[in-house]
Coordinates of C-alpha atoms in Angstrom, one line a residue:
X1 CA -15.7 18.8 -32.0
X2 CA -18.7 20.7 -33.8
X3 CA -21.1 18.8 -35.9
X4 CA -19.0 18.4 -39.2
X5 CA -21.0 17.5 -42.2
X6 CA -19.4 13.7 -43.3
X7 CA -22.1 13.9 -46.6
X8 CA -19.3 14.4 -49.4
X9 CA -15.5 13.4 -47.7
X10 CA -12.3 13.1 -50.2
X11 CA -9.2 11.6 -50.0
X12 CA -6.5 13.4 -52.1
X13 CA -4.1 11.1 -53.5
X14 CA -0.9 11.3 -55.4
X15 CA -0.1 15.2 -55.9
X16 CA 2.7 14.9 -58.5
X17 CA 1.3 17.9 -60.8
X18 CA 1.0 20.7 -58.0
X19 CA -1.2 22.9 -59.7
X20 CA -4.2 20.2 -60.8
X21 CA -3.8 18.7 -57.6
X22 CA -4.6 21.8 -55.9
X23 CA -7.2 23.0 -58.4
X24 CA -9.8 19.3 -58.3
X25 CA -10.0 19.8 -54.7
X26 CA -11.2 23.5 -54.9
X27 CA -12.8 22.8 -57.4
X28 CA -14.0 19.2 -56.1
X29 CA -15.3 21.7 -53.0
X30 CA -17.0 24.2 -55.6
X31 CA -19.3 20.9 -56.1
X32 CA -20.1 20.2 -53.0
X33 CA -17.2 18.3 -51.1
X34 CA -17.8 19.2 -47.3
X35 CA -14.2 17.8 -45.9
X36 CA -10.9 17.2 -46.8
X37 CA -8.2 14.3 -45.7
X38 CA -4.8 15.2 -47.5
X39 CA -2.7 12.0 -47.8
X40 CA 0.6 11.5 -49.2
X41 CA 1.7 8.0 -48.4
X42 CA 5.7 8.5 -50.6
X43 CA 5.5 12.7 -49.4
X44 CA 8.9 13.7 -47.1
X45 CA 8.6 15.7 -44.7
X46 CA 9.2 19.1 -45.7
X47 CA 7.1 18.7 -49.5
X48 CA 4.0 17.4 -46.9
X49 CA 4.0 20.4 -45.3
X50 CA 4.2 22.5 -48.0
X51 CA 1.8 20.9 -50.1
X52 CA -0.2 20.8 -47.1
X53 CA -0.6 24.4 -46.2
X54 CA -1.7 25.2 -49.9
X55 CA -4.1 22.7 -50.0
X56 CA -5.6 24.6 -45.7
X57 CA -5.8 27.3 -47.9
X58 CA -8.0 26.6 -50.4
X59 CA -10.0 24.9 -47.9
X60 CA -10.2 27.9 -45.2
X61 CA -10.9 30.2 -48.3
X62 CA -14.1 27.7 -48.2
X63 CA -14.4 26.9 -44.9
X64 CA -14.6 23.5 -45.2
X65 CA -12.3 21.3 -42.3
X66 CA -9.4 20.2 -43.9
X67 CA -7.7 16.3 -42.0
X68 CA -4.2 15.8 -42.1
X69 CA -4.2 11.2 -42.8
X70 CA -1.6 9.6 -40.6
X71 CA 0.8 12.6 -39.6
X72 CA -0.1 13.9 -36.8
X73 CA 3.1 16.1 -36.6
X74 CA 2.0 17.8 -39.9
X75 CA -1.8 18.8 -38.6
X76 CA -0.3 20.2 -35.2
X77 CA 2.4 22.4 -38.0
X78 CA 0.0 23.6 -39.7
X79 CA -2.6 24.1 -37.2
X80 CA -5.1 21.3 -39.2
X81 CA -8.8 20.8 -37.9
X82 CA -8.0 17.1 -37.6
X83 CA -6.1 14.0 -38.2
X84 CA -7.2 10.3 -39.2
X85 CA -5.4 7.5 -38.3
X86 CA -6.2 3.4 -39.3
X87 CA -5.5 0.6 -37.1
X88 CA -1.5 0.7 -38.1
X89 CA -1.1 4.4 -36.9
X90 CA -0.7 6.3 -34.2
X91 CA -3.3 5.0 -31.8
X92 CA -6.5 6.9 -31.8
X93 CA -6.2 7.7 -27.1
X94 CA -2.5 9.0 -27.6
X95 CA -3.2 11.1 -31.0
X96 CA -5.8 12.3 -29.2
X97 CA -3.8 13.7 -26.0
X98 CA -1.3 15.4 -28.6
X99 CA -4.2 16.8 -30.5
X100 CA -6.2 18.2 -28.2
X101 CA -10.0 18.2 -27.7
X102 CA -10.9 20.5 -30.0
X103 CA -9.7 19.2 -33.5
X104 CA -11.4 16.3 -35.3
X105 CA -10.2 12.4 -35.1
X106 CA -11.3 9.7 -37.7
X107 CA -10.0 6.3 -37.0
X108 CA -10.3 3.6 -39.7
X109 CA -12.0 1.1 -38.7
X110 CA -13.3 -2.3 -40.3
X111 CA -15.0 -4.2 -37.6
X112 CA -17.8 -3.5 -35.1
X113 CA -14.7 -4.1 -32.2
X114 CA -12.5 -1.8 -34.1
X115 CA -15.4 1.4 -34.6
X116 CA -16.1 0.5 -30.7
X117 CA -12.1 0.9 -29.7
X118 CA -11.5 4.1 -31.6
X119 CA -15.2 5.2 -30.5
X120 CA -14.1 4.8 -27.2
X121 CA -10.7 6.1 -27.1
X122 CA -12.0 9.2 -28.5
X123 CA -12.6 8.9 -32.4
X124 CA -15.2 11.7 -33.4
X125 CA -16.2 9.9 -36.5
X126 CA -15.1 6.3 -38.9
X127 CA -14.1 5.6 -41.9
X128 CA -15.1 1.6 -42.7
X129 CA -13.8 0.4 -45.8
X130 CA -13.1 -0.9 -48.5
X131 CA -17.2 -1.3 -49.3
X132 CA -16.1 -1.8 -52.7
X133 CA -12.7 -2.9 -54.4
X134 CA -10.2 -0.5 -55.0
X135 CA -7.5 1.0 -56.5
X136 CA -6.3 3.6 -54.5
X137 CA -5.0 1.3 -51.4
X138 CA -3.6 -1.9 -51.7
X139 CA -3.9 -3.0 -48.4
X140 CA -7.5 -2.5 -47.1
X141 CA -9.9 -5.1 -45.4
X142 CA -13.0 -5.1 -47.3
X143 CA -16.3 -4.6 -45.3
X144 CA -19.8 -5.9 -47.0
X145 CA -22.9 -3.5 -46.6
X146 CA -23.7 -5.8 -43.8
X147 CA -21.3 -5.1 -41.5
X148 CA -21.2 -1.5 -42.4
X149 CA -24.5 -1.6 -41.4
X150 CA -23.7 -3.7 -38.9
X151 CA -21.0 -1.3 -37.6
X152 CA -23.5 2.1 -38.4
X153 CA -25.0 0.5 -35.3
X154 CA -22.8 -0.1 -33.0
X155 CA -22.1 2.8 -32.1
X156 CA -23.4 7.1 -31.7
X157 CA -20.3 8.8 -34.0
X158 CA -20.7 9.0 -37.9
X159 CA -19.3 6.4 -39.4
X160 CA -18.4 7.4 -44.0
X161 CA -18.1 4.4 -46.0
X162 CA -14.6 4.3 -48.2
X163 CA -13.1 2.3 -50.7
X164 CA -13.8 2.5 -54.4
X165 CA -16.8 4.3 -54.2
X166 CA -18.4 6.5 -57.6
X167 CA -21.2 7.2 -59.3
X168 CA -22.4 4.0 -60.5
X169 CA -22.1 1.8 -57.3
X170 CA -22.8 5.0 -54.4
X171 CA -26.2 4.2 -54.7
X172 CA -25.6 0.4 -53.4
X173 CA -25.1 2.2 -49.8
X174 CA -28.8 4.0 -49.0
X175 CA -29.8 2.3 -46.6
X176 CA -26.7 1.6 -44.6
X177 CA -26.9 4.5 -42.2
X178 CA -23.9 6.4 -43.0
X179 CA -23.4 9.7 -42.6
X180 CA -21.3 10.5 -46.0
X181 CA -19.1 8.7 -48.7
X182 CA -15.4 8.7 -48.7
X183 CA -14.1 8.9 -52.4
X184 CA -10.4 9.6 -53.6
X185 CA -10.6 8.4 -57.8
X186 CA -13.7 9.2 -58.1
X187 CA -13.9 12.8 -57.8
X188 CA -9.7 12.5 -58.0
X189 CA -9.2 11.7 -61.6
X190 CA -12.1 12.9 -62.5
X191 CA -11.8 15.3 -66.0
X192 CA -15.1 17.2 -64.4
X193 CA -14.2 16.9 -60.3
X194 CA -16.8 19.9 -59.5
X195 CA -19.2 18.3 -61.4
X196 CA -18.4 14.5 -59.9
X197 CA -19.0 15.8 -56.2
X198 CA -21.9 17.3 -57.6
X199 CA -23.7 13.8 -59.0
X200 CA -22.3 11.7 -55.6
X201 CA -23.6 14.4 -53.1
X202 CA -27.1 13.3 -55.0
X203 CA -26.7 10.3 -55.5
X204 CA -25.6 10.5 -51.2
X205 CA -28.4 12.4 -49.9
X206 CA -31.3 11.2 -52.3

């Protein structure tokens, strides 16, 4: 895997208004988003596939990696840049076999043990959270700042923090050693996704 810039990692939410959804992603990329993960927990396979193709058109245009959440089949079908799996999804080592060595593989991990196992099973990066209370994922484990720092120190692959991160609290993660901020609502629900992305990136880089 090439070195991937995880500084501002956008995870999409539901796509009821597809035009608005796609426009938000494009504006966010213009504002500095460095990775896009498409997450569709309730969509039918065909709908997910068709939507993922549209998102890929945008991410390819700006040369931003597209990661598919959970669905290895969709990722392979659209030739996405990678897959992100959780602790209850396809096991990391099996996912790696399916997608090969040239795709990006991210794994959600809320403990040092989970992070170390993911690293040894072939993950390229870890997503850790929820670092703040979140409404977009009701089953998310909570991870303290100290636990986050501990996870970062315990492995050699990069860690992105996720869960309730917004313009008001992102600065609290300074000093943890994370490789980036992973956000959903702070960008997807923003009236100005480009500006919100710029501001989040500024906070992370400061």
